[in-house]
Coordinates of N, CA and C in Angstrom, one line a residue:
M1 N -13.3 5.3 8.7 CA -12.7 4.2 8.0 C -11.5 3.8 9.4
I2 N -11.1 2.7 8.9 CA -10.3 1.8 9.8 C -9.1 1.2 9.0
T3 N -8.1 1.2 9.4 CA -7.0 0.9 8.7 C -5.9 0.3 9.9
K4 N -5.6 -1.3 9.8 CA -4.8 -1.7 10.9 C -3.5 -1.8 10.0
Y5 N -2.5 -1.6 10.8 CA -1.0 -1.5 9.8 C 0.1 -2.0 10.8
K6 N 1.1 -2.6 10.0 CA 2.1 -3.2 11.2 C 3.4 -3.0 10.4
V7 N 4.6 -2.2 11.0 CA 5.4 -2.1 10.6 C 6.3 -3.6 10.1
L8 N 7.0 -3.5 9.1 CA 7.8 -4.7 8.6 C 9.2 -4.7 8.7
E9 N 9.6 -3.3 8.2 CA 11.0 -3.0 7.9 C 11.1 -1.4 7.7
R10 N 12.0 -1.1 8.6 CA 12.4 0.3 8.4 C 13.9 0.8 7.7
R11 N 13.6 1.6 6.6 CA 14.7 1.9 5.6 C 14.7 3.3 5.7
K12 N 16.2 3.8 5.0 CA 16.3 5.4 4.8 C 15.2 6.0 4.1
G13 N 14.5 6.7 4.6 CA 13.6 7.2 3.9 C 12.4 6.7 3.5
F14 N 12.3 5.3 3.9 CA 10.7 4.8 3.8 C 10.6 3.4 4.7
T15 N 9.8 2.9 5.0 CA 9.2 2.2 5.7 C 8.7 1.1 4.7
I16 N 8.8 0.0 5.2 CA 7.6 -1.2 4.8 C 6.9 -1.7 5.6
V17 N 5.1 -1.5 5.5 CA 4.1 -2.1 6.3 C 3.5 -3.1 5.7
E18 N 2.7 -3.6 6.2 CA 1.7 -4.8 6.1 C 0.4 -3.7 6.7
V19 N -0.4 -3.7 5.5 CA -1.8 -3.0 5.9 C -3.0 -3.6 5.7
E20 N -4.0 -3.6 6.4 CA -5.2 -4.3 6.3 C -6.6 -3.1 6.4
P21 N -7.2 -2.5 5.4 CA -8.3 -1.9 5.2 C -9.3 -2.3 6.1
V22 N -9.8 -2.3 7.3 CA -10.9 -3.3 7.6 C -11.9 -2.4 7.1
T23 N -12.5 -1.2 6.9 CA -13.5 -0.9 6.5 C -13.5 -0.8 4.9
G24 N -12.3 -0.8 4.2 CA -12.4 -0.9 2.3 C -13.2 0.2 2.0
R25 N -12.4 1.3 2.1 CA -12.9 2.7 1.6 C -12.2 2.9 0.2
T26 N -12.6 3.5 -1.1 CA -11.8 4.1 -2.1 C -10.6 4.4 -1.1
N27 N -9.3 4.7 -1.5 CA -8.4 5.5 -1.3 C -7.7 5.3 -0.3
Q28 N -8.6 4.3 0.9 CA -8.6 4.4 2.2 C -7.0 4.2 2.6
I29 N -6.1 3.5 2.1 CA -4.8 3.7 2.3 C -3.8 4.6 2.4
R30 N -3.9 4.9 1.1 CA -3.7 6.0 0.7 C -3.9 7.6 1.8
L31 N -5.0 7.8 2.1 CA -5.9 9.0 3.1 C -4.9 8.7 3.9
H32 N -5.2 8.0 4.8 CA -4.6 7.4 6.1 C -3.3 7.9 6.2
F33 N -2.3 7.2 5.3 CA -1.1 7.5 5.5 C -0.3 8.8 5.4
K34 N -1.3 9.5 4.6 CA -1.0 10.9 4.3 C -1.6 11.6 5.8
E35 N -2.6 11.0 6.3 CA -2.7 11.9 7.5 C -2.0 11.7 8.4
L36 N -1.1 10.4 8.5 CA -0.5 10.1 9.5 C 1.1 10.7 9.0
G37 N 0.9 11.8 8.1 CA 2.2 12.5 7.8 C 3.2 11.5 7.2
H38 N 3.2 10.2 6.4 CA 4.0 9.5 5.9 C 3.1 8.9 4.8
P39 N 3.2 9.8 3.4 CA 2.6 9.5 2.1 C 3.2 8.0 1.9
L40 N 2.4 7.5 1.1 CA 2.9 6.2 0.1 C 4.1 7.0 -1.2
V41 N 5.2 5.8 -1.1 CA 6.0 6.1 -2.2 C 5.5 6.8 -3.4
G42 N 5.9 7.3 -4.1 CA 5.0 7.7 -5.6 C 3.8 8.1 -5.6
E43 N 3.3 8.6 -4.4 CA 2.0 9.2 -4.3 C 2.0 10.6 -4.9
S44 N 0.9 11.0 -5.8 CA 0.9 12.1 -6.2 C -0.4 12.9 -5.6
V45 N -1.5 12.3 -5.3 CA -2.7 12.8 -5.1 C -2.7 13.2 -3.5
Y46 N -2.8 12.0 -3.0 CA -2.8 12.4 -1.2 C -0.8 12.3 -0.9
A47 N -0.7 13.4 -1.1 CA 0.9 13.5 -0.6 C 0.8 15.2 -0.3
F48 N 1.6 15.4 1.0 CA 1.6 16.9 1.1 C 3.0 17.8 0.7
R49 N 3.5 16.9 -0.1 CA 4.2 18.0 -1.2 C 4.8 17.1 -2.2
K50 N 5.4 17.6 -3.3 CA 5.7 16.7 -4.4 C 7.1 16.6 -4.9
D51 N 8.2 17.0 -3.9 CA 9.2 16.8 -4.1 C 10.2 15.5 -3.4
F52 N 9.7 15.0 -3.1 CA 10.3 13.5 -2.1 C 12.0 13.0 -3.2
E53 N 12.4 12.9 -2.2 CA 13.8 12.5 -2.6 C 13.4 10.9 -3.6
L54 N 13.0 10.1 -2.6 CA 12.4 8.9 -3.2 C 11.7 8.9 -4.7
R55 N 11.9 8.1 -5.5 CA 11.2 8.3 -6.8 C 10.9 7.0 -7.0
F56 N 9.3 6.8 -7.7 CA 8.8 5.6 -8.2 C 8.0 5.9 -9.3
K57 N 7.8 5.3 -10.5 CA 7.1 5.8 -11.5 C 5.7 5.7 -11.3
R58 N 4.8 5.1 -9.9 CA 3.4 5.0 -9.5 C 3.4 4.7 -8.2
T59 N 2.0 4.7 -7.3 CA 2.2 4.3 -6.0 C 2.5 3.6 -5.5
A60 N 3.6 3.0 -4.8 CA 4.1 2.0 -4.0 C 3.0 1.1 -3.2
L61 N 2.3 0.5 -4.1 CA 1.4 0.1 -3.2 C 1.2 -1.4 -3.9
H62 N 0.8 -2.4 -3.1 CA 0.9 -3.9 -3.5 C -0.5 -4.9 -2.9
A63 N -1.5 -5.1 -3.7 CA -2.2 -5.9 -2.9 C -1.5 -7.4 -2.8
K64 N -0.9 -7.7 -1.7 CA -0.3 -9.2 -1.8 C -1.8 -10.2 -1.5
A65 N -2.6 -10.3 -1.2 CA -4.0 -11.0 -1.1 C -4.9 -10.2 -0.9
I66 N -6.1 -10.8 -1.4 CA -7.5 -10.4 -1.1 C -8.3 -11.4 -0.9
E67 N -9.4 -11.3 0.2 CA -10.3 -12.3 0.3 C -11.5 -11.7 0.5
F68 N -12.8 -12.4 -0.3 CA -14.0 -11.9 0.1 C -15.2 -13.1 -0.1
K69 N -16.5 -13.2 0.2 CA -17.4 -13.8 -0.1 C -17.9 -13.6 -1.4
H70 N -18.0 -14.7 -2.3 CA -18.5 -14.5 -3.5 C -20.1 -13.8 -3.3
P71 N -20.5 -13.1 -4.0 CA -21.9 -12.5 -3.7 C -23.3 -13.1 -4.6
I72 N -22.7 -14.4 -5.1 CA -23.8 -15.1 -5.4 C -24.0 -16.7 -4.7
T73 N -22.9 -17.2 -4.8 CA -22.7 -18.5 -4.2 C -22.5 -18.7 -2.7
G74 N -21.6 -17.2 -2.1 CA -21.3 -17.4 -0.8 C -20.0 -18.0 -0.6
E75 N -19.3 -18.6 -1.8 CA -18.0 -19.4 -1.2 C -16.8 -18.2 -1.2
R76 N -16.0 -18.5 -0.3 CA -15.2 -17.6 0.0 C -14.1 -17.9 -0.6
M77 N -13.4 -16.5 -1.3 CA -12.7 -16.2 -2.5 C -11.7 -15.7 -1.8
N78 N -10.4 -16.6 -2.5 CA -8.9 -16.0 -1.7 C -8.1 -15.7 -2.8
F79 N -7.4 -14.6 -3.4 CA -6.4 -14.4 -4.7 C -5.3 -14.0 -3.7
S80 N -4.2 -14.5 -4.4 CA -2.8 -13.6 -4.1 C -2.0 -13.3 -5.3
L81 N -1.0 -12.8 -5.0 CA -0.4 -11.9 -5.8 C 1.4 -11.6 -6.0
P82 N 2.5 -12.3 -6.4 CA 3.6 -12.0 -6.0 C 3.7 -9.9 -6.2
I83 N 4.8 -9.9 -5.6 CA 5.0 -8.1 -5.7 C 5.6 -8.0 -7.3
A84 N 5.3 -7.0 -8.4 CA 5.7 -6.5 -9.6 C 7.1 -6.2 -9.6
D85 N 7.7 -6.5 -10.6 CA 9.0 -6.5 -11.1 C 9.4 -5.1 -10.8
D86 N 8.6 -4.4 -10.9 CA 9.3 -2.6 -10.7 C 9.3 -2.4 -9.2
M87 N 8.6 -3.0 -8.4 CA 8.7 -2.6 -6.9 C 9.9 -3.8 -6.4
V88 N 10.0 -4.8 -6.7 CA 11.0 -5.8 -6.5 C 12.3 -4.8 -6.6
N89 N 12.6 -4.3 -7.7 CA 13.6 -3.9 -8.3 C 14.0 -2.4 -7.6
F90 N 12.6 -1.7 -7.4 CA 12.7 -0.5 -6.4 C 13.6 -0.9 -5.1
L91 N 12.9 -1.9 -4.4 CA 13.4 -2.5 -3.2 C 14.9 -2.7 -3.0
E92 N 15.5 -3.3 -3.8 CA 16.6 -4.0 -4.0 C 17.6 -3.1 -4.2
R93 N 17.0 -2.0 -4.8 CA 17.9 -0.6 -5.2 C 18.4 -0.1 -3.6
K94 N 17.4 0.2 -3.0 CA 17.1 0.9 -1.7 C 17.7 0.3 -0.5

Protein backbone atom coordinates (compact mmCIF):
# COMPACT_ATOMS: atom_id res chain seq x y z
CA MET A 1 0.00 0.00 0.00
CA ILE A 2 1.22 3.48 -0.84
CA THR A 3 -0.22 6.65 0.71
CA LYS A 4 1.00 10.18 -0.02
CA TYR A 5 0.27 12.88 2.55
CA LYS A 6 1.04 16.53 3.19
CA VAL A 7 0.70 18.39 6.50
CA LEU A 8 -1.63 21.37 6.03
CA GLU A 9 -1.92 22.64 9.60
CA ARG A 10 -0.78 21.61 13.07
CA ARG A 11 -3.15 22.19 15.97
CA LYS A 12 -3.09 21.30 19.65
CA GLY A 13 -3.66 17.55 19.81
CA PHE A 14 -4.10 16.90 16.08
CA THR A 15 -2.84 17.74 12.60
CA ILE A 16 -4.82 18.46 9.45
CA VAL A 17 -3.39 16.56 6.49
CA GLU A 18 -4.15 16.13 2.81
CA VAL A 19 -3.93 12.47 1.83
CA GLU A 20 -3.77 10.64 -1.48
CA PRO A 21 -4.12 6.85 -1.29
CA VAL A 22 -2.11 5.79 -4.36
CA THR A 23 -3.05 2.10 -4.24
CA GLY A 24 -6.61 2.56 -2.93
CA ARG A 25 -6.99 -0.39 -0.56
CA THR A 26 -9.85 -0.70 1.95
CA ASN A 27 -9.12 1.31 5.13
CA GLN A 28 -5.69 2.23 3.73
CA ILE A 29 -5.61 5.76 5.18
CA ARG A 30 -6.84 4.65 8.59
CA LEU A 31 -4.31 1.82 8.76
CA HIS A 32 -1.32 3.85 7.57
CA PHE A 33 -1.90 6.64 10.07
CA LYS A 34 -2.25 4.09 12.87
CA GLU A 35 1.08 2.56 11.81
CA LEU A 36 2.65 6.04 11.89
CA GLY A 37 1.44 6.39 15.50
CA HIS A 38 -1.11 9.05 14.54
CA PRO A 39 -4.58 7.47 14.27
CA LEU A 40 -7.42 9.59 12.93
CA VAL A 41 -9.54 11.63 15.34
CA GLY A 42 -12.65 9.60 16.16
CA GLU A 43 -11.03 6.33 15.04
CA SER A 44 -12.28 3.30 16.96
CA VAL A 45 -10.95 0.31 15.00
CA TYR A 46 -7.46 1.36 13.87
CA ALA A 47 -6.39 3.09 17.08
CA PHE A 48 -3.86 1.90 19.63
CA ARG A 49 -5.90 3.35 22.50
CA LYS A 50 -9.48 4.41 23.09
CA ASP A 51 -9.06 7.26 25.61
CA PHE A 52 -8.12 10.15 23.34
CA GLU A 53 -8.72 13.63 24.70
CA LEU A 54 -10.29 14.79 21.42
CA ARG A 55 -13.80 13.50 20.79
CA PHE A 56 -15.60 13.26 17.47
CA LYS A 57 -18.65 11.06 16.89
CA ARG A 58 -17.16 9.40 13.79
CA THR A 59 -13.82 8.95 12.08
CA ALA A 60 -12.63 12.42 11.07
CA LEU A 61 -12.00 11.56 7.44
CA HIS A 62 -13.39 13.54 4.50
CA ALA A 63 -13.21 12.68 0.80
CA LYS A 64 -12.70 16.16 -0.64
CA ALA A 65 -12.48 14.87 -4.20
CA ILE A 66 -12.43 11.63 -6.12
CA GLU A 67 -11.46 11.03 -9.73
CA PHE A 68 -11.63 7.85 -11.78
CA LYS A 69 -12.14 6.56 -15.31
CA HIS A 70 -15.69 5.36 -16.01
CA PRO A 71 -15.48 1.55 -16.41
CA ILE A 72 -17.70 1.45 -19.51
CA THR A 73 -17.26 4.76 -21.35
CA GLY A 74 -13.68 5.46 -20.32
CA GLU A 75 -14.71 9.05 -19.53
CA ARG A 76 -12.76 10.76 -16.73
CA MET A 77 -15.17 11.31 -13.80
CA ASN A 78 -14.52 13.99 -11.14
CA PHE A 79 -16.55 14.58 -7.99
CA SER A 80 -15.96 16.92 -5.06
CA LEU A 81 -17.82 17.64 -1.85
CA PRO A 82 -17.48 20.33 0.83
CA ILE A 83 -16.58 19.34 4.38
CA ALA A 84 -19.62 18.22 6.40
CA ASP A 85 -21.05 20.62 8.97
CA ASP A 86 -20.11 18.45 11.96
CA MET A 87 -16.46 18.46 10.90
CA VAL A 88 -16.47 22.21 10.20
CA ASN A 89 -17.92 22.80 13.69
CA PHE A 90 -15.27 20.55 15.24
CA LEU A 91 -12.45 22.40 13.47
CA GLU A 92 -13.85 25.80 14.46
CA ARG A 93 -14.01 24.76 18.15
CA LYS A 94 -10.43 23.48 18.23
